[in-house]
């Protein structure tokens, strides 16, 4: 009995070894402009109030396999103090995709939830997008290093195949301090007349120190 089982197992293994491997219908690769799976927006401060970075997205499919590309903020950008950015505090712009349909043709705030970026033409095939992301000091004011992630999903429109790629996102906001006059304070310094050798004190004014 055991000999029959062994023979049966060998036949099944041989049949499995000769079975064809299903070919992927769609293919997706992503990389930051500086290389690697990270969108490093760098640092923003009073001298550099806006920072940008690009991610290169390469897509392809077997002939006549139409596909679409979907983006989602999979991990919200959060700094070391637990302060999270709203997606719309960053903006994005898409270049490329000339053989299909770019769904966001202008500068657009980053959105929460799945967002369709691109749909190929009927023939499918290879295509490349360059997506520029930007952060600015007027939108992101609280200091810290923000880390998060964006996930891209390339889907065959008939649902037969999909590929996923996730890239990390990083933005640093410098700490800045400012001093301003208290609105409730008087706005001038005056001295009364004083005799020689007599010290004279001016009425105080109040200053406010702030930081991000």
CSV table of C-alpha atoms in Angstrom, one decimal:
chain,number,residue,atom,x,y,z
A,1,UNK,CA,0.0,0.0,0.0
A,2,UNK,CA,2.8,2.4,0.9
A,3,UNK,CA,4.5,1.7,-2.4
A,4,UNK,CA,1.4,2.8,-4.3
A,5,UNK,CA,1.2,6.0,-2.3
A,6,UNK,CA,4.8,6.8,-3.1
A,7,UNK,CA,4.3,6.2,-6.8
A,8,UNK,CA,1.2,8.4,-6.8
A,9,UNK,CA,3.0,11.2,-5.0
A,10,UNK,CA,5.9,11.1,-7.5
A,11,UNK,CA,3.5,11.3,-10.5
A,12,UNK,CA,1.7,14.3,-8.9
A,13,UNK,CA,5.1,16.0,-8.3
A,14,UNK,CA,6.2,15.4,-11.9
A,15,UNK,CA,2.9,16.8,-13.3
A,16,UNK,CA,3.2,19.9,-11.1
A,17,UNK,CA,6.8,20.5,-12.2
A,18,UNK,CA,5.8,20.5,-15.8
A,19,UNK,CA,2.8,22.8,-15.3
A,20,UNK,CA,3.2,26.3,-16.9
A,21,UNK,CA,3.7,29.2,-14.6
A,22,UNK,CA,1.0,31.9,-15.1
A,23,UNK,CA,2.4,35.1,-16.7
A,24,UNK,CA,1.9,38.4,-14.9
A,25,UNK,CA,-0.4,40.6,-16.9
A,26,UNK,CA,0.7,43.9,-15.4
A,27,UNK,CA,4.0,45.1,-14.0
A,28,UNK,CA,4.7,48.1,-11.7
A,29,UNK,CA,8.0,49.6,-10.5
A,30,UNK,CA,8.5,52.8,-8.5
A,31,UNK,CA,11.5,54.8,-7.3
A,32,UNK,CA,12.3,58.2,-5.9
A,33,UNK,CA,14.2,60.6,-8.0
A,34,UNK,CA,17.3,60.1,-5.8
A,35,UNK,CA,16.8,56.3,-6.0
A,36,UNK,CA,15.2,53.9,-3.5
A,37,UNK,CA,11.7,53.5,-2.3
A,38,UNK,CA,11.4,56.9,-0.6
A,39,UNK,CA,10.0,60.3,-1.5
A,40,UNK,CA,12.4,62.6,0.5
A,41,UNK,CA,10.9,66.1,0.4
A,42,UNK,CA,13.9,67.4,2.3
A,43,UNK,CA,13.6,70.3,4.8
A,44,UNK,CA,11.6,73.5,4.7
A,45,UNK,CA,12.4,76.6,6.8
A,46,UNK,CA,12.2,80.4,6.5
A,47,UNK,CA,14.9,80.4,3.9
A,48,UNK,CA,13.5,77.5,1.9
A,49,UNK,CA,9.7,77.7,2.3
A,50,UNK,CA,8.9,75.0,-0.4
A,51,UNK,CA,10.4,71.6,-1.1
A,52,UNK,CA,9.7,69.1,-3.8
A,53,UNK,CA,10.6,65.6,-4.8
A,54,UNK,CA,9.6,63.3,-7.7
A,55,UNK,CA,8.7,59.6,-7.9
A,56,UNK,CA,9.1,57.7,-11.2
A,57,UNK,CA,6.4,55.1,-11.9
A,58,UNK,CA,6.9,52.6,-14.7
A,59,UNK,CA,3.9,50.5,-15.8
A,60,UNK,CA,3.5,47.8,-18.4
A,61,UNK,CA,1.1,45.0,-19.4
A,62,UNK,CA,0.8,42.2,-21.9
A,63,UNK,CA,-0.8,43.2,-25.2
A,64,UNK,CA,-4.5,44.3,-25.0
A,65,UNK,CA,-4.5,44.3,-21.2
A,66,UNK,CA,-5.8,47.6,-20.2
A,67,UNK,CA,-4.9,48.9,-16.7
A,68,UNK,CA,-5.3,51.7,-14.2
A,69,UNK,CA,-3.1,53.2,-11.5
A,70,UNK,CA,-4.5,54.0,-8.1
A,71,UNK,CA,-2.7,56.0,-5.3
A,72,UNK,CA,-3.5,55.9,-1.6
A,73,UNK,CA,-1.9,57.5,1.5
A,74,UNK,CA,-1.4,54.2,3.3
A,75,UNK,CA,0.4,55.7,6.3
A,76,UNK,CA,-0.4,59.4,7.3
A,77,UNK,CA,2.6,61.6,7.7
A,78,UNK,CA,3.2,62.0,11.4
A,79,UNK,CA,6.1,63.7,13.3
A,80,UNK,CA,7.8,62.5,16.5
A,81,UNK,CA,5.3,64.3,18.7
A,82,UNK,CA,2.4,62.5,17.1
A,83,UNK,CA,1.2,65.5,15.0
A,84,UNK,CA,-0.2,64.1,11.7
A,85,UNK,CA,-0.5,66.1,8.5
A,86,UNK,CA,-3.8,66.1,6.6
A,87,UNK,CA,-3.0,64.7,3.0
A,88,UNK,CA,-4.2,68.0,1.5
A,89,UNK,CA,-1.4,69.8,3.2
A,90,UNK,CA,0.8,68.4,0.4
A,91,UNK,CA,0.3,68.9,-3.3
A,92,UNK,CA,1.1,66.8,-6.3
A,93,UNK,CA,1.4,67.1,-10.1
A,94,UNK,CA,1.7,64.4,-12.8
A,95,UNK,CA,3.8,64.4,-16.0
A,96,UNK,CA,3.9,61.8,-18.7
A,97,UNK,CA,1.3,59.2,-19.5
A,98,UNK,CA,0.9,60.4,-23.0
A,99,UNK,CA,-0.6,57.2,-24.4
A,100,UNK,CA,-3.4,57.0,-21.9
A,101,UNK,CA,-5.5,59.3,-19.7
A,102,UNK,CA,-4.0,61.2,-16.7
A,103,UNK,CA,-6.8,61.7,-14.2
A,104,UNK,CA,-5.2,64.6,-12.4
A,105,UNK,CA,-3.9,66.9,-15.1
A,106,UNK,CA,-3.1,69.9,-12.9
A,107,UNK,CA,-1.5,70.7,-9.5
A,108,UNK,CA,-3.8,69.0,-7.0
A,109,UNK,CA,-3.8,68.6,-3.2
A,110,UNK,CA,-3.0,65.1,-2.0
A,111,UNK,CA,-6.2,63.3,-1.2
A,112,UNK,CA,-7.1,60.8,1.4
A,113,UNK,CA,-8.5,57.4,0.2
A,114,UNK,CA,-7.9,55.7,-3.1
A,115,UNK,CA,-7.4,58.1,-6.0
A,116,UNK,CA,-7.2,57.1,-9.7
A,117,UNK,CA,-4.1,58.6,-11.3
A,118,UNK,CA,-4.0,57.0,-14.7
A,119,UNK,CA,-5.8,54.7,-17.1
A,120,UNK,CA,-4.1,53.2,-20.1
A,121,UNK,CA,-5.4,53.1,-23.6
A,122,UNK,CA,-7.1,49.9,-25.0
A,123,UNK,CA,-3.8,48.5,-26.1
A,124,UNK,CA,-2.2,48.6,-22.7
A,125,UNK,CA,1.6,48.3,-23.0
A,126,UNK,CA,4.4,50.3,-21.3
A,127,UNK,CA,4.0,53.8,-19.9
A,128,UNK,CA,5.8,56.0,-17.4
A,129,UNK,CA,4.6,58.7,-15.0
A,130,UNK,CA,6.7,61.3,-13.1
A,131,UNK,CA,4.7,62.5,-10.0
A,132,UNK,CA,6.0,65.6,-8.3
A,133,UNK,CA,5.1,66.1,-4.6
A,134,UNK,CA,5.6,69.4,-2.7
A,135,UNK,CA,5.4,70.6,0.8
A,136,UNK,CA,5.4,74.3,1.9
A,137,UNK,CA,5.9,76.1,5.1
A,138,UNK,CA,2.6,78.0,4.8
A,139,UNK,CA,0.8,74.6,4.8
A,140,UNK,CA,3.0,72.6,7.2
A,141,UNK,CA,3.9,74.9,10.1
A,142,UNK,CA,4.6,72.6,13.1
A,143,UNK,CA,8.2,71.6,13.4
A,144,UNK,CA,9.4,68.0,13.3
A,145,UNK,CA,10.3,65.2,11.0
A,146,UNK,CA,7.2,63.7,9.3
A,147,UNK,CA,7.2,60.1,8.0
A,148,UNK,CA,4.5,58.3,6.2
A,149,UNK,CA,3.9,56.1,3.1
A,150,UNK,CA,2.0,56.2,-0.2
A,151,UNK,CA,0.9,52.9,-1.9
A,152,UNK,CA,0.4,52.6,-5.6
A,153,UNK,CA,-1.7,49.8,-7.1
A,154,UNK,CA,-1.7,48.8,-10.8
A,155,UNK,CA,-4.8,46.9,-11.7
A,156,UNK,CA,-5.9,45.2,-14.9
A,157,UNK,CA,-9.3,46.6,-15.7
A,158,UNK,CA,-10.8,43.2,-16.1
A,159,UNK,CA,-9.7,42.3,-12.5
A,160,UNK,CA,-7.3,39.5,-13.7
A,161,UNK,CA,-4.1,40.8,-12.1
A,162,UNK,CA,-2.8,43.6,-9.9
A,163,UNK,CA,0.6,44.7,-8.5
A,164,UNK,CA,1.3,46.9,-5.5
A,165,UNK,CA,4.3,49.1,-4.6
A,166,UNK,CA,4.7,51.3,-1.5
A,167,UNK,CA,7.1,54.1,-1.0
A,168,UNK,CA,8.0,56.0,2.1
A,169,UNK,CA,7.5,59.8,2.4
A,170,UNK,CA,9.6,62.1,4.5
A,171,UNK,CA,9.4,65.8,5.2
A,172,UNK,CA,11.4,67.9,7.8
A,173,UNK,CA,10.1,71.2,9.1
A,174,UNK,CA,12.6,73.3,10.9
A,175,UNK,CA,11.9,74.8,14.3
A,176,UNK,CA,11.6,78.6,14.1
A,177,UNK,CA,11.2,81.3,16.7
A,178,UNK,CA,9.7,84.8,16.4
A,179,UNK,CA,9.3,87.8,18.6
A,180,UNK,CA,6.5,90.3,18.2
A,181,UNK,CA,4.9,93.1,20.0
A,182,UNK,CA,2.0,92.1,22.3
A,183,UNK,CA,-1.1,93.7,20.7
A,184,UNK,CA,-2.2,94.9,24.1
A,185,UNK,CA,1.1,96.6,24.8
A,186,UNK,CA,1.8,100.3,24.1
A,187,UNK,CA,3.7,100.9,20.9
A,188,UNK,CA,6.2,103.6,21.9
A,189,UNK,CA,8.8,104.2,24.6
A,190,UNK,CA,8.6,107.6,26.3
A,191,UNK,CA,10.7,109.3,28.9
A,192,UNK,CA,9.7,112.2,31.1
A,193,UNK,CA,12.0,115.1,31.6
A,194,UNK,CA,14.8,114.3,34.2
A,195,UNK,CA,17.3,116.5,36.1
A,196,UNK,CA,21.0,115.9,35.6
A,197,UNK,CA,22.1,112.7,37.4
A,198,UNK,CA,18.6,111.5,37.9
A,199,UNK,CA,17.7,108.1,36.5
A,200,UNK,CA,14.5,107.9,34.4
A,201,UNK,CA,12.5,104.7,33.7
A,202,UNK,CA,10.4,104.4,30.7
A,203,UNK,CA,7.0,102.7,30.8
A,204,UNK,CA,7.5,99.0,29.8
A,205,UNK,CA,6.3,97.4,26.6
A,206,UNK,CA,5.5,93.7,26.3
A,207,UNK,CA,6.9,91.3,23.7
A,208,UNK,CA,5.6,87.9,22.7
A,209,UNK,CA,8.0,85.0,21.8
A,210,UNK,CA,6.5,82.3,19.6
A,211,UNK,CA,7.8,79.1,18.0
A,212,UNK,CA,6.5,76.3,15.9
